Every structure is written in C-alpha cells, then in structure tokens.
XYZ file of C-alpha atoms in Angstrom:
192
model
C 0.000 0.000 0.000
C 2.719 2.467 0.997
C 6.075 2.756 -0.704
C 9.084 2.353 1.547
C 8.956 1.405 5.193
C 5.931 -0.329 6.700
C 3.941 2.210 8.758
C 1.845 1.290 11.812
C 0.049 3.060 14.665
C 0.464 1.706 18.190
C -1.874 2.745 20.974
C -1.156 1.852 24.590
C -4.100 2.182 26.969
C -4.657 1.797 30.689
C -5.201 -1.950 30.958
C -2.778 -4.147 32.847
C -0.274 -5.786 30.517
C 1.468 -2.677 29.230
C 4.462 -4.971 28.664
C 2.785 -6.118 25.436
C 2.724 -2.603 24.012
C 6.277 -1.873 25.113
C 7.610 -5.088 23.575
C 5.714 -4.437 20.350
C 7.233 -0.976 20.189
C 10.728 -2.384 20.769
C 10.326 -4.972 18.016
C 8.514 -2.723 15.534
C 10.818 0.238 16.151
C 13.720 -1.648 14.595
C 12.249 -1.905 11.106
C 8.821 -0.237 11.056
C 7.717 3.385 11.023
C 5.808 3.444 14.304
C 3.365 6.159 15.393
C 2.797 5.926 19.159
C -0.051 7.234 21.300
C -0.304 6.402 24.990
C -3.290 7.293 27.142
C -2.862 9.019 30.513
C -3.802 5.809 32.309
C -1.512 3.849 29.978
C 1.366 6.088 31.108
C 0.397 5.479 34.734
C 0.302 1.688 34.233
C 3.630 1.905 32.382
C 5.144 3.405 35.500
C 3.376 1.050 37.942
C 4.054 -2.194 36.098
C 7.431 -1.563 34.465
C 8.896 1.472 36.221
C 9.124 3.286 32.872
C 7.981 6.658 31.577
C 6.993 7.818 28.116
C 10.521 9.244 27.750
C 11.855 5.666 28.011
C 9.844 4.713 24.911
C 10.724 7.659 22.675
C 13.806 6.062 21.127
C 11.679 3.228 19.697
C 8.920 5.333 18.102
C 9.131 7.300 14.877
C 6.501 9.767 16.095
C 4.658 10.249 19.396
C 1.391 12.114 19.801
C -0.562 13.220 22.869
C -3.812 11.304 23.208
C -5.664 14.632 23.335
C -4.351 15.788 19.928
C -7.196 15.125 17.517
C -5.333 17.172 14.884
C -2.457 14.660 14.704
C -1.837 13.185 11.225
C -2.992 9.721 12.349
C -6.489 11.098 13.002
C -7.082 11.375 9.253
C -7.818 8.676 6.714
C -5.555 10.490 4.269
C -2.577 9.533 6.456
C -1.592 6.227 4.914
C -0.802 3.375 7.313
C -1.044 -0.409 7.021
C -2.938 -0.587 10.287
C -3.128 -0.076 14.006
C -2.548 -2.103 17.153
C -3.890 -1.245 20.605
C -1.844 -3.124 23.188
C -3.022 -3.490 25.814
C -6.559 -2.439 25.042
C -8.693 -1.512 28.021
C -12.358 -2.446 28.037
C -13.150 1.283 28.087
C -11.256 1.666 24.819
C -12.937 -1.431 23.362
C -16.328 0.086 24.226
C -15.410 3.418 22.669
C -14.103 1.803 19.466
C -17.145 -0.502 19.260
C -19.506 2.431 19.553
C -17.647 5.051 17.532
C -16.953 7.374 20.463
C -13.792 8.995 19.114
C -13.126 11.483 21.904
C -9.359 10.840 22.042
C -6.628 10.170 19.495
C -6.328 6.436 20.147
C -10.014 5.857 19.492
C -10.119 8.340 16.596
C -7.172 6.570 14.920
C -8.886 3.201 15.484
C -12.131 4.597 14.036
C -10.256 5.855 10.969
C -8.456 2.521 10.631
C -11.805 0.702 10.516
C -13.505 3.161 8.152
C -10.548 2.970 5.761
C -10.743 -0.864 5.952
C -7.236 -1.195 7.310
C -6.120 -3.783 9.824
C -7.033 -2.991 13.445
C -5.798 -5.363 16.149
C -6.942 -5.019 19.748
C -5.137 -6.904 22.510
C -7.565 -6.952 25.423
C -6.110 -7.920 28.780
C -9.126 -8.519 30.957
C -10.517 -11.571 32.715
C -13.162 -12.733 33.176
C -15.089 -11.160 30.336
C -18.640 -10.051 31.018
C -21.481 -9.908 28.541
C -20.959 -6.216 27.803
C -17.246 -6.853 27.123
C -18.078 -9.716 24.771
C -20.753 -7.727 22.943
C -18.354 -4.822 22.436
C -15.580 -7.144 21.239
C -18.013 -8.722 18.772
C -19.022 -5.278 17.492
C -15.363 -4.493 16.804
C -14.959 -7.762 14.891
C -18.148 -7.113 12.923
C -16.745 -3.673 12.009
C -13.583 -5.309 10.630
C -11.254 -5.391 13.630
C -9.306 -8.351 14.979
C -9.325 -9.344 18.635
C -6.071 -10.956 19.716
C -6.389 -11.784 23.422
C -3.232 -11.718 25.512
C -3.349 -15.526 25.698
C 0.080 -17.049 25.146
C 0.517 -20.668 24.108
C 2.653 -23.148 26.002
C 3.641 -25.654 23.271
C 6.876 -23.734 22.734
C 7.924 -24.464 26.353
C 8.225 -20.873 27.611
C 10.746 -20.380 30.398
C 10.291 -16.683 31.158
C 7.676 -13.944 31.136
C 9.461 -12.576 28.071
C 8.799 -15.877 26.265
C 5.076 -15.537 27.033
C 4.992 -11.898 25.928
C 6.952 -12.657 22.753
C 4.393 -15.274 21.750
C 1.585 -12.700 21.782
C 3.762 -10.074 20.084
C 4.740 -12.642 17.460
C 1.077 -13.351 16.714
C 0.546 -9.627 16.045
C 3.532 -9.563 13.708
C 2.134 -12.626 11.916
C -1.120 -10.780 11.221
C 0.841 -8.015 9.477
C 3.078 -10.480 7.610
C 6.178 -9.309 9.476
C 8.845 -12.003 9.707
C 10.205 -12.801 13.158
C 11.664 -15.523 15.341
C 10.072 -14.508 18.641
C 8.684 -17.969 19.357
C 9.026 -21.520 18.099
C 6.193 -22.397 15.761
C 4.061 -25.498 16.246
C 5.623 -28.628 14.843
C 4.892 -32.203 15.795
C 7.897 -34.251 16.814
C 8.907 -36.790 14.206
C 7.326 -40.172 14.772
C 9.895 -42.971 14.947
C-alpha cells in the first residue's frame, strides 16, 4: 500500500499488561515506522508495572502524539498506514471503538483505521469477560477489527515472562506479515 517502510500506529491504553505494548514498540521500532499514542492511564500503568515513563519509549517510536491531539496526522484517513494495534486495550477503549466514540486520538485513529478498511488489532487484557465486554468485542470484529487476546501458548515451552509476551507479540507480527523468530512455531515431533 505504501512505498518504503511499513507504517503502523500503536496505541497503549490503561489496561494491565502494558508490557505487550512496550515489547511491540521495541520490536517494531527496529524496522517499522511506528506512530505511538499512549493514554494518561496507559502512562500510569507503564510506571506502575514496568517502572518506565513515556521518555523511556521515545527512542523506539518514529513519532509520538498526545492522546488529546485530535489534529495529529494519524487522526485522518488520508494519512496512509497499514494498520493499528492497541496493546493493551482496556475495556473502556474497546467500548469506545465498538460504539464510535472517538473522543481521544487512540479511538479516533482506530475509528479511521476501521472506516478505511485497514487492519485494526486489539489486545484486550481482561478476565473474566462479562457480557458487555463480549458484545463490544463482537461489534469491533463485525466492524472489521481483529481481537487478539493476551493468551500465550505453552507448546513452545516458555521459560520466562518474556517468552510468554513474545508469543503474543509474534502473533501480532504474523497478522501483518512481518517475519520474526520470537517464538518456536508449532511442529509435531517426528514419529519414529
């Protein structure tokens, strides 16, 4: 779609599991043009869970926008991107995306991503899921989004939290066709 470097938007919201967004940014920032938006609560969770601040993420992002800036380039469909990832995605953000309530830049960019029929991937990190959560997630899927729960596999024999996180991050990369070796893919042992 776009000549040159792959271009993606990454939103980080205030759900637990901010490690998924940070790891995505680290991996994407190496080869991908990454446009980052972090919500106020996302920044708070970043500090609480990882002891990091937005300044710690700047080196990995191509551009960073305040969540309040609805004039940012990524708020327009004319800004060409392959897609958007929200990791982690709070249930508040899911509800706003599902219902078209674009009152902040993360949700506006997600809304634009859907209306332009680009790939939108939400990584919810909530359990258990109630009926309202499930209905909102379904609405996002029906609008063209993809729900990728933060549910790592165990067939690759993870040894660390990083192994678990890399599995989920690798699944996101797979959906965008980005090559990686973050986890061992499923393969049955040879039968003797």
